[in-house]
Coordinates of C-alpha atoms in Angstrom, one line a residue:
X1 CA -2.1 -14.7 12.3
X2 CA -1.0 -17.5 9.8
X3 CA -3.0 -15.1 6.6
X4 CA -1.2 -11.9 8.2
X5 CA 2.2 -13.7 7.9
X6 CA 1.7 -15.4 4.9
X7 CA -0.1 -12.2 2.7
X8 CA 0.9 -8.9 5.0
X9 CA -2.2 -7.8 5.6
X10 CA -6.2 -8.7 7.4
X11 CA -9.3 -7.0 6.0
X12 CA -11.3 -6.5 9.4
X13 CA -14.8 -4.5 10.5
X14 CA -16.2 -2.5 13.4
X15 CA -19.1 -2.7 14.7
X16 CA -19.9 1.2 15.0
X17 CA -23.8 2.5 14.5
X18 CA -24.4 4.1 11.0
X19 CA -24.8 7.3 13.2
X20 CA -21.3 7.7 14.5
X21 CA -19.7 7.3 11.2
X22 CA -22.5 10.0 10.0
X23 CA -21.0 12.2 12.6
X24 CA -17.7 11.5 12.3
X25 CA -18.0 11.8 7.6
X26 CA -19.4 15.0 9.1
X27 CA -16.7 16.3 10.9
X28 CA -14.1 15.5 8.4
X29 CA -16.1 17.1 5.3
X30 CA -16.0 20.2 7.6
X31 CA -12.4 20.3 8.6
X32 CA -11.3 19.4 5.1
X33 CA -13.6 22.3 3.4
X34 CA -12.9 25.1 5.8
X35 CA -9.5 24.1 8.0
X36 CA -7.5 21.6 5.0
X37 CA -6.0 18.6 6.2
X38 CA -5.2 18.3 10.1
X39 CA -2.4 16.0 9.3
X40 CA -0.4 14.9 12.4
X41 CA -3.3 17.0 14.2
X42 CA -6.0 14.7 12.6
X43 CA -6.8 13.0 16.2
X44 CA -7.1 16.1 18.4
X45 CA -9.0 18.0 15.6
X46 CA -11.3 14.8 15.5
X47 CA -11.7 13.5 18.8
X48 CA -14.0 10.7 17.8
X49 CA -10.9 9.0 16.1
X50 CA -9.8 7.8 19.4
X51 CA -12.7 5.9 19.8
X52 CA -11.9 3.8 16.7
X53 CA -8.4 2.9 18.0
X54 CA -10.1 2.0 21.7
X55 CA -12.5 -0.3 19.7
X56 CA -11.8 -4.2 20.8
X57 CA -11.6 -5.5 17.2
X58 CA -8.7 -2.8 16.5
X59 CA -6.6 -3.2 20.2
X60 CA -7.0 -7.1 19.9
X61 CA -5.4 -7.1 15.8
X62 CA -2.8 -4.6 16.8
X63 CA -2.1 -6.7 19.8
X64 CA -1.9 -9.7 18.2
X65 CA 0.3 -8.7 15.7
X66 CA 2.5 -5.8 18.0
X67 CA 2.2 -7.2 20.8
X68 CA 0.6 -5.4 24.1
X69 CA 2.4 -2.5 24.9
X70 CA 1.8 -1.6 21.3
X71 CA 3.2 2.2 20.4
X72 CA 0.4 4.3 18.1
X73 CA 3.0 6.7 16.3
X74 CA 3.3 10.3 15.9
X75 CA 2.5 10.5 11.9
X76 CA -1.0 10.1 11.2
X77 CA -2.7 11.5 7.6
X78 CA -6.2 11.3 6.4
X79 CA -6.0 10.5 3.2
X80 CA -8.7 12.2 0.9
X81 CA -9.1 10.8 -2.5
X82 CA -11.2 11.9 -5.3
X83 CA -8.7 10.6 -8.0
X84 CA -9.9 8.6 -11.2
X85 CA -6.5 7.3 -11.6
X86 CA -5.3 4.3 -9.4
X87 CA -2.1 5.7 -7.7
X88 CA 1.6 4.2 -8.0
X89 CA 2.7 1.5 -6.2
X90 CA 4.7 1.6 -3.3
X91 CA 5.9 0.9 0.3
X92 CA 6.0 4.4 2.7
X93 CA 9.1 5.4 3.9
X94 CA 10.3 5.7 7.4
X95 CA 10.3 9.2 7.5
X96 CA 13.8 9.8 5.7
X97 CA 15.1 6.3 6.9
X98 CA 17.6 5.0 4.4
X99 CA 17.1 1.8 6.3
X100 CA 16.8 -2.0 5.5
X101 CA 13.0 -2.9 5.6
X102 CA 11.7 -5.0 7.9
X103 CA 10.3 -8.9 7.7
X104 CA 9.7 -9.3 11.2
X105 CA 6.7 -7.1 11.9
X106 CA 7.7 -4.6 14.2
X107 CA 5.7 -1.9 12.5
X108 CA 2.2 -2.1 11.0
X109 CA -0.4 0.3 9.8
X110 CA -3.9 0.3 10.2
X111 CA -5.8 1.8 7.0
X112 CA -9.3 3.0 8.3
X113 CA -12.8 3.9 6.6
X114 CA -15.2 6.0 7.8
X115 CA -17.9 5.4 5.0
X116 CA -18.8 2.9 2.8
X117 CA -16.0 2.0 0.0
X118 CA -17.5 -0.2 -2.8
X119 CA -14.5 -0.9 -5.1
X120 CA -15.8 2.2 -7.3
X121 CA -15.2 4.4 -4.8
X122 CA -11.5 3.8 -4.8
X123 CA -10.1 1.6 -1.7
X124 CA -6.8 1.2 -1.4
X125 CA -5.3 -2.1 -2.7
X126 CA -2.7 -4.3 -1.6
X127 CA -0.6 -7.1 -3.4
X128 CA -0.8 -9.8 -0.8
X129 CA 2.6 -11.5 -0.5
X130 CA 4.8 -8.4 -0.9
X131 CA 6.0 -6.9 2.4
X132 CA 8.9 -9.2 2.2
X133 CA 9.9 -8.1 -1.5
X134 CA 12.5 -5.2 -2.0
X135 CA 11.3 -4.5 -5.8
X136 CA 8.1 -5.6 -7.6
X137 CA 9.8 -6.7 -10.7
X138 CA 8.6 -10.2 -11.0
X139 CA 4.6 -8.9 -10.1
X140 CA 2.7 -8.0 -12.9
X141 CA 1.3 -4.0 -12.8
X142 CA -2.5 -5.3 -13.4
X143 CA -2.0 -9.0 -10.9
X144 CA -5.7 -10.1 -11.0
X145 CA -4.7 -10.7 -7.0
X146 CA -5.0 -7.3 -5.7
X147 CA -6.7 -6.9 -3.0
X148 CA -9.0 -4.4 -1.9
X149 CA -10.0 -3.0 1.4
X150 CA -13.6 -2.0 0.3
X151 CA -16.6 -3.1 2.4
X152 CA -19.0 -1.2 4.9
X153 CA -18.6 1.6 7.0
X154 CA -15.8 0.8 9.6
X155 CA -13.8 -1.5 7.4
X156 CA -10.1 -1.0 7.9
X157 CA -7.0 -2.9 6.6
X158 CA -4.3 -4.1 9.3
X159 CA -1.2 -4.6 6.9
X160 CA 2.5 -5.4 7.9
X161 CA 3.9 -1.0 7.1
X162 CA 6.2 -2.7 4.0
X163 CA 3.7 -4.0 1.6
X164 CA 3.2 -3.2 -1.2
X165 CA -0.1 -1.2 -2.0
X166 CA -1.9 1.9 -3.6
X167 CA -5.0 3.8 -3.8
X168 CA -7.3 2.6 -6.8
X169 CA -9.6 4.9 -8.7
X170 CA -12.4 6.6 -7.6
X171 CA -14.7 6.7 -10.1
X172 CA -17.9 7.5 -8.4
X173 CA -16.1 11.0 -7.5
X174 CA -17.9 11.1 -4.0
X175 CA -15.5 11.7 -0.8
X176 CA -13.5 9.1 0.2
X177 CA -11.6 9.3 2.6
X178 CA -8.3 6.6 4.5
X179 CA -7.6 7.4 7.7
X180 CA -4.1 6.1 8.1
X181 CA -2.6 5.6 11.4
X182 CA 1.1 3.9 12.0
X183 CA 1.7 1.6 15.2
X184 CA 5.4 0.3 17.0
X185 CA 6.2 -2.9 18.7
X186 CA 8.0 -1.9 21.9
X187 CA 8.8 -5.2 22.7
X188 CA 10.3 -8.7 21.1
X189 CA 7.9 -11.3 21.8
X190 CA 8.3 -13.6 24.7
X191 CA 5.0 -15.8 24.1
X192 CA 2.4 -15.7 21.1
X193 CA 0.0 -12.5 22.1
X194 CA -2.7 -13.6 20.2
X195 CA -5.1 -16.3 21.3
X196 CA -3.0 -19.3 20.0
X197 CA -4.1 -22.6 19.7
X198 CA -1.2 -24.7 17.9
X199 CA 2.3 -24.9 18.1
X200 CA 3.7 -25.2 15.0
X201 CA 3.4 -23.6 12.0
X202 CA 1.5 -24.5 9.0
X203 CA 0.3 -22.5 6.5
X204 CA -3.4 -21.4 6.1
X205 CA -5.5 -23.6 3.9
X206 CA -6.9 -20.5 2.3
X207 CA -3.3 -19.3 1.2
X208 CA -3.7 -18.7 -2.7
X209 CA -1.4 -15.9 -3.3
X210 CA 1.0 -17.3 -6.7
X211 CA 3.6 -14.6 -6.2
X212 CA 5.8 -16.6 -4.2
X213 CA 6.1 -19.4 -1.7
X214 CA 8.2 -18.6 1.4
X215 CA 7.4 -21.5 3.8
X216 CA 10.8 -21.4 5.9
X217 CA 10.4 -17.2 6.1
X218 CA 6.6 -17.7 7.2
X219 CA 8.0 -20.4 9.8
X220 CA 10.7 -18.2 11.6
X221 CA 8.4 -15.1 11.8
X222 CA 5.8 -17.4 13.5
X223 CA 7.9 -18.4 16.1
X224 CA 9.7 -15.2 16.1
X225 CA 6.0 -14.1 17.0
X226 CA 5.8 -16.7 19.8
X227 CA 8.7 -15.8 21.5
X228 CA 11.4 -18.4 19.8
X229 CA 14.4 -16.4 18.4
X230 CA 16.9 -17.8 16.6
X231 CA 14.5 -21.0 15.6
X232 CA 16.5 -21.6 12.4
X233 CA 19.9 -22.0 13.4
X234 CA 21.6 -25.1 12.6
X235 CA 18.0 -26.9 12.0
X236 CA 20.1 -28.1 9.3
X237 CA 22.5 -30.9 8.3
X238 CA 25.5 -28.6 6.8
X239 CA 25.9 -30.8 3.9
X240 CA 28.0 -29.3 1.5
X241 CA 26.5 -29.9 -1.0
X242 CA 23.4 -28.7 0.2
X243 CA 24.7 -25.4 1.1
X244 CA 26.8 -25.4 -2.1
X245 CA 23.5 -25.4 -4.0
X246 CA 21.8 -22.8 -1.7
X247 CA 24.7 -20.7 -2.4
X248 CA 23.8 -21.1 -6.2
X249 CA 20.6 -19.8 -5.5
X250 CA 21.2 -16.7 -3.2
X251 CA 22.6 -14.5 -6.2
X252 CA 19.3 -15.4 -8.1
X253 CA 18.1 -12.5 -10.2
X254 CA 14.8 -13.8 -9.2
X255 CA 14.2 -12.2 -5.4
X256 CA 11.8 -14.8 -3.9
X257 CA 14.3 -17.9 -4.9
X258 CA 17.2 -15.7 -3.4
X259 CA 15.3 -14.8 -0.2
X260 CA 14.2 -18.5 -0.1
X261 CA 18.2 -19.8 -0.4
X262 CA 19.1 -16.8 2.7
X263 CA 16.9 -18.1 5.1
X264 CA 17.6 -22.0 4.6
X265 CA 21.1 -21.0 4.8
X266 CA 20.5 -19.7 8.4
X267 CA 19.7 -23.1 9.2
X268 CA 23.2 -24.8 8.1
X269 CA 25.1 -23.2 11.0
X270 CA 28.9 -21.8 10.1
X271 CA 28.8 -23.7 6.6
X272 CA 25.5 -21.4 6.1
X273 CA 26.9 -18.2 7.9
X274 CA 30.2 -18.1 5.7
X275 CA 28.2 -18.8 2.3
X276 CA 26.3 -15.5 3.7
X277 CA 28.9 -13.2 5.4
X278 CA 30.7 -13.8 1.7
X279 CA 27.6 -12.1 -0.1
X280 CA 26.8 -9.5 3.1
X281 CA 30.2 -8.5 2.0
X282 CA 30.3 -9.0 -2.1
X283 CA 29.8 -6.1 -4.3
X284 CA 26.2 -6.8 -5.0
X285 CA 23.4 -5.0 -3.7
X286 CA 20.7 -7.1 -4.1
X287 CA 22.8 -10.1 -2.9
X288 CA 24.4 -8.4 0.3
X289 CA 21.0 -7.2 1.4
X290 CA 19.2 -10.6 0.8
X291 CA 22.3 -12.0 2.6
X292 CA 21.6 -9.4 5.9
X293 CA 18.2 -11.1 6.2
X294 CA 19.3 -14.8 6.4
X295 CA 22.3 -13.6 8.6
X296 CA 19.5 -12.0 11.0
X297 CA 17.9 -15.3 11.6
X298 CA 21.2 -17.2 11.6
X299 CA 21.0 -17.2 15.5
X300 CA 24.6 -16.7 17.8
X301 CA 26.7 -18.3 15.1
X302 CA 26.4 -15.4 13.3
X303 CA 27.0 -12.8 15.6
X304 CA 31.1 -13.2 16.1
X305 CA 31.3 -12.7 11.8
X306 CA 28.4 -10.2 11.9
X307 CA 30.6 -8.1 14.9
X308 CA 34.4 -8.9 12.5
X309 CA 31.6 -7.0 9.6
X310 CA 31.8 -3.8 11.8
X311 CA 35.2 -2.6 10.8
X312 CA 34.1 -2.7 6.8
X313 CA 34.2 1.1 5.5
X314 CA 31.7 0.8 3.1
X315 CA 28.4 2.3 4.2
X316 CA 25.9 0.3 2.9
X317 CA 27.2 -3.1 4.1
X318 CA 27.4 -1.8 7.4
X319 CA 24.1 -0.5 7.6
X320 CA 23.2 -4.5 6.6
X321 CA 25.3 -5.5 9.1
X322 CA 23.7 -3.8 11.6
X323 CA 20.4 -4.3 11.0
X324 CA 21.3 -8.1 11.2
X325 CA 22.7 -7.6 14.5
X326 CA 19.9 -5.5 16.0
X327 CA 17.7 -8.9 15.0
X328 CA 19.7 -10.6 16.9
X329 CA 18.8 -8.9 20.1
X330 CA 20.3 -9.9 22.9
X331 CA 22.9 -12.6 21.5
X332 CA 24.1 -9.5 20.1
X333 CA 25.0 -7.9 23.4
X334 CA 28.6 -8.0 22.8
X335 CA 28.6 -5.8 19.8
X336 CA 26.9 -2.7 21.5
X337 CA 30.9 -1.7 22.4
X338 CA 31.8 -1.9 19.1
X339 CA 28.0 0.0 17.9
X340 CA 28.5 2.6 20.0
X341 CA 32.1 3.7 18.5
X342 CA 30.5 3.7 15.0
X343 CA 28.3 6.7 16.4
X344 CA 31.8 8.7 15.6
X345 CA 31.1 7.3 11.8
X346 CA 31.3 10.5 9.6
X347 CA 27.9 8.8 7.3
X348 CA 24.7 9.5 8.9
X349 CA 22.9 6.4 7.7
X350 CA 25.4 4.5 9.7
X351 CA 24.8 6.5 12.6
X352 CA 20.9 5.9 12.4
X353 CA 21.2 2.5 12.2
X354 CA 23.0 1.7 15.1
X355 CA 20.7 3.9 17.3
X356 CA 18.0 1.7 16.1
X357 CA 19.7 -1.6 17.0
X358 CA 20.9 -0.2 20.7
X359 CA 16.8 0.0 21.3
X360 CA 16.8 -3.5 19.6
X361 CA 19.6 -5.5 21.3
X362 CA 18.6 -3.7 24.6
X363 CA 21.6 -5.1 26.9
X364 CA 23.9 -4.0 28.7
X365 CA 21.5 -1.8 29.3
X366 CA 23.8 0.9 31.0
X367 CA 26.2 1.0 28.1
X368 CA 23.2 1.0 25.4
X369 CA 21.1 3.9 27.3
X370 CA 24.4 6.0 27.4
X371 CA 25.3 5.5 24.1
X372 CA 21.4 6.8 23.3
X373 CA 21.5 9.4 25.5
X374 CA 24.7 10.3 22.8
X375 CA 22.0 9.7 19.9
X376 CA 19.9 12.3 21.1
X377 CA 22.6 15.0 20.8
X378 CA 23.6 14.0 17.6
X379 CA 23.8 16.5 14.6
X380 CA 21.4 14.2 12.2
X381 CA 17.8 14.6 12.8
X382 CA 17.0 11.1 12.1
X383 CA 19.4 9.7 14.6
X384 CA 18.3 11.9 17.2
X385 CA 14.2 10.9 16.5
X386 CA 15.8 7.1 16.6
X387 CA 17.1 7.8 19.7
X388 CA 13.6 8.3 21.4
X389 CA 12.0 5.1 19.7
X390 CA 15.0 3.1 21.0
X391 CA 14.8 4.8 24.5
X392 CA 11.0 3.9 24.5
X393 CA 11.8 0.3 23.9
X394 CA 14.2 0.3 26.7
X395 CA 11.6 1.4 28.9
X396 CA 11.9 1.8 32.6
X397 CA 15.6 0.8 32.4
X398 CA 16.5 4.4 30.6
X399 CA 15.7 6.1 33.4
X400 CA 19.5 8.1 33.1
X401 CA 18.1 9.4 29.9
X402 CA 15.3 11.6 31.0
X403 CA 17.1 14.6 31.2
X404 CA 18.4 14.4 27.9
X405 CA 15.0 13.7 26.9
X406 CA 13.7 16.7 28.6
X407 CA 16.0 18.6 25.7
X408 CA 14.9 16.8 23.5
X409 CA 11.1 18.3 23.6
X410 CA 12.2 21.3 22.5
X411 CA 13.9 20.3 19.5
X412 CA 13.2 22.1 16.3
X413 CA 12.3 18.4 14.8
X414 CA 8.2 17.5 15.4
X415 CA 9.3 13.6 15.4
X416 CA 12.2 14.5 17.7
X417 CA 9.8 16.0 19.8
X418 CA 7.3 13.3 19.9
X419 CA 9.3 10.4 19.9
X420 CA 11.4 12.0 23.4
X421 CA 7.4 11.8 25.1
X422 CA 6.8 8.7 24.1
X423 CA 10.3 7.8 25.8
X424 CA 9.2 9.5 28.7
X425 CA 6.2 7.8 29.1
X426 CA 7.2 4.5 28.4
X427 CA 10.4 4.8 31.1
X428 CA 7.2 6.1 33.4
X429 CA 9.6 7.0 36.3
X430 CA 7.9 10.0 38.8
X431 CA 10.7 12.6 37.1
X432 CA 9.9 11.1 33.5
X433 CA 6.0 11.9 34.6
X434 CA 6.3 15.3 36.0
X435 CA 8.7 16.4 33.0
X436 CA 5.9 14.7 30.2
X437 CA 2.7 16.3 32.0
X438 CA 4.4 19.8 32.2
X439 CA 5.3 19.6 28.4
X440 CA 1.8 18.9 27.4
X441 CA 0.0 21.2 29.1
X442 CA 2.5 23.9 27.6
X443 CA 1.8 23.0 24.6
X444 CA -1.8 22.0 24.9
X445 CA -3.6 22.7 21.5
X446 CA -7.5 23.2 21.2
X447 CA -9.3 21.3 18.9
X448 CA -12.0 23.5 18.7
X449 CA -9.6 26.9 18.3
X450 CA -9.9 27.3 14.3
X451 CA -9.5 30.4 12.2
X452 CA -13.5 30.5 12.3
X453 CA -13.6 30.8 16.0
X454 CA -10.3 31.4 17.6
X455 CA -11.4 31.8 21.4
X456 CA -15.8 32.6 21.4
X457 CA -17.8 30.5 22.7

């Protein structure tokens, strides 16, 4: 857990026979030839996939990490690559989000494949140390430290969904192919899910990554992970002059010293949180996001500046804004009022980001279903889809939302559509149940139903 804080992502193995990833190579070299790629339809068509995500090695990393009641997402892609060009670098999107990314990892990917991947064969790489980095400006294009997730059959790479990473060149020109499957936290953490035999943090001895050290980042996210929120806040003296020179640092042009000066501002209680709400609300981009991130960790002292924050006009700072509220969870309870009247905000990025954070900050749970259950009519596609993430999250206690919900599986949107299931089957009430098992069997697809042989034998 330390490596998977400290460098975003764990290379990891199954212990599948050489005879069901035959099969399985099998199966995809004949879907791929005759049917194309099955995209979102890549576990139905394939039923054998499931067994990979049922595998103890893959359940126990995504629990770790996710915690239990872990959501596998809608999206899905096997990725098929016979290029003998590395690809571009990047982080995937959120599906449209124009969102701040996240530190704490409440999404992950898993990266899994089914045949043997020497590095000629074109794994995809990773730059270790990145998920926390907004740009790669400071990283070299050809870092000796790549990393690669090459190995036997049944390798797969856990990594934190905002790394940065690519696929590499396959020069052998043989079929490779990356099945890629996303995964949600439903829930903050309570206690550490993994089996944890320390305390405190320190960081791993085999930590070698040069990019950038981030030891007080690395240290809230492991006891975010073990169910203390808000560790930071005022962990530190106030000194002015310390916070004076941490202030110095935040507008570095240089993002890990920056990121480094937000978070140990989170620690010097209102002298830190009015060095941050300052840049949150400065015209600089870089330094108002960096800001958002200390002011997420800043525990309660930030929230009553964080909620004055709400009545700015400017889009992008309250997106920031909200995002550090929704990490505030429940100490941010008071602002869902406040949230919810912003769903009347003419930009939709606003919009979407506050029906992420109701899911987040949870309570009053009556007032942050209701204004969901508003989400889901909304004319923005996004905000309705974040709607039925948040509404999963909220679980059993969104109940009131289920008929809404029930609308909602007939939206023109596929991730609308999905993410209203998932809500139904996480609130798990008898109606939710009923309404979830008629859906599917309405639309119950066939994975053996192809062009080829649409109905014989």
């Amino acid at each position: 857990m330390s490596k998977f804080i400290t460098e975003g992502f764990l290379i990891l193995q199954t212990d599948f026979s050489e005879d069901f990833h035959a099969r399985l190579n099998d199966q995809l070299n004949h879907v791929y030839e005759q049917e194309g790629n099955p995209g979102n339809n890549l576990l139905p068509r394939i039923r054998e996939v499931q067994q990979i995500f049922d595998h103890p090695v893959v359940t126990g990393a995504l629990t770790s990490v996710l915690g239990p009641n872990y959501m596998m997402h809608a999206h899905r892609h096997g990725h098929y690559n016979e290029q003998k060009i590395a690809g571009g670098w990047h982080k995937d999107s959120y599906w449209g989000y124009d969102k701040m990314r996240n530190h704490h990892p409440w999404w992950a990917m898993i990266m899994y494949f089914p045949q043997a991947t020497p590095k000629e064969l074109g794994p995809t790489g990773v730059l270790p140390g990145t998920q926390n980095h907004q740009t790669r400006t400071f990283v070299p294009d050809e870092m000796p430290e790549e990393a690669l997730a090459s190995g036997e059959a049944g390798t797969f790479a856990l990594i934190h969904y905002d790394i940065w990473h690519r696929s590499t060149p396959n020069v052998l020109g043989k079929p490779r192919y990356m099945l890629k499957f996303e995964f949600m936290r439903t829930e903050a953490p309570m206690l550490p899910s993994w089996d944890n035999q320390v305390t405190e943090w320190s960081k791993p001895a085999s930590y070698t990554t040069p990019i950038a050290e981030h030891e007080t980042l690395w240290e809230e996210t492991w006891n975010w992970l073990s169910g203390r929120l808000g560790s930071l806040a005022k962990t530190g003296s106030g000194e002015p002059s310390v916070v004076d020179a941490l202030a110095q640092q935040l507008t570095s042009d240089f993002e890990p010293d920056a990121l480094n000066a937000a978070y140990e501002l989170a620690r010097h209680g209102n002298a830190g949180v009015n060095v941050l709400m300052q840049a949150l609300l400065d015209g600089d981009e870089n330094a108002s996001r960096t800001a958002a991130y200390g002011l997420s960790v800043a525990g309660p002292d930030a929230v009553p500046a964080l909620l004055s924050a709400l009545d700015d006009e400017i889009p992008a700072t309250l997106v920031r804004t909200i995002f550090a509220l929704s990490e505030q969870q429940q100490h941010a309870a008071v602002a869902v009022p406040r949230l919810t009247e912003l769903l009347s905000f003419p930009e939709d990025r606003v919009r979407q980001a506050v029906s992420e954070a109701l899911g987040l900050i949870g309570s009053p749970s009556d007032q942050v279903v209701s204004a969901l259950i508003q989400c889901l009519q909304d004319s923005d596609v996004q905000v309705r889809f974040t709607a039925g993430l948040a509404l999963s999250r909220i679980g059993a206690s969104a109940d009131a939302a289920v008929p809404q919900l029930e609308i909602a599986l007939e939206d023109d949107n596929r991730y609308v559509r999905a993410h209203a299931a998932e809500a139904l089957r996480y609130i798990g009430s008898e109606r939710a149940k009923d309404i979830l098992i008629d859906s599917l069997f309405q639309s119950r697809w066939c994975s053996t139903t192809t062009p080829a042989s649409t109905f014989y034998p």
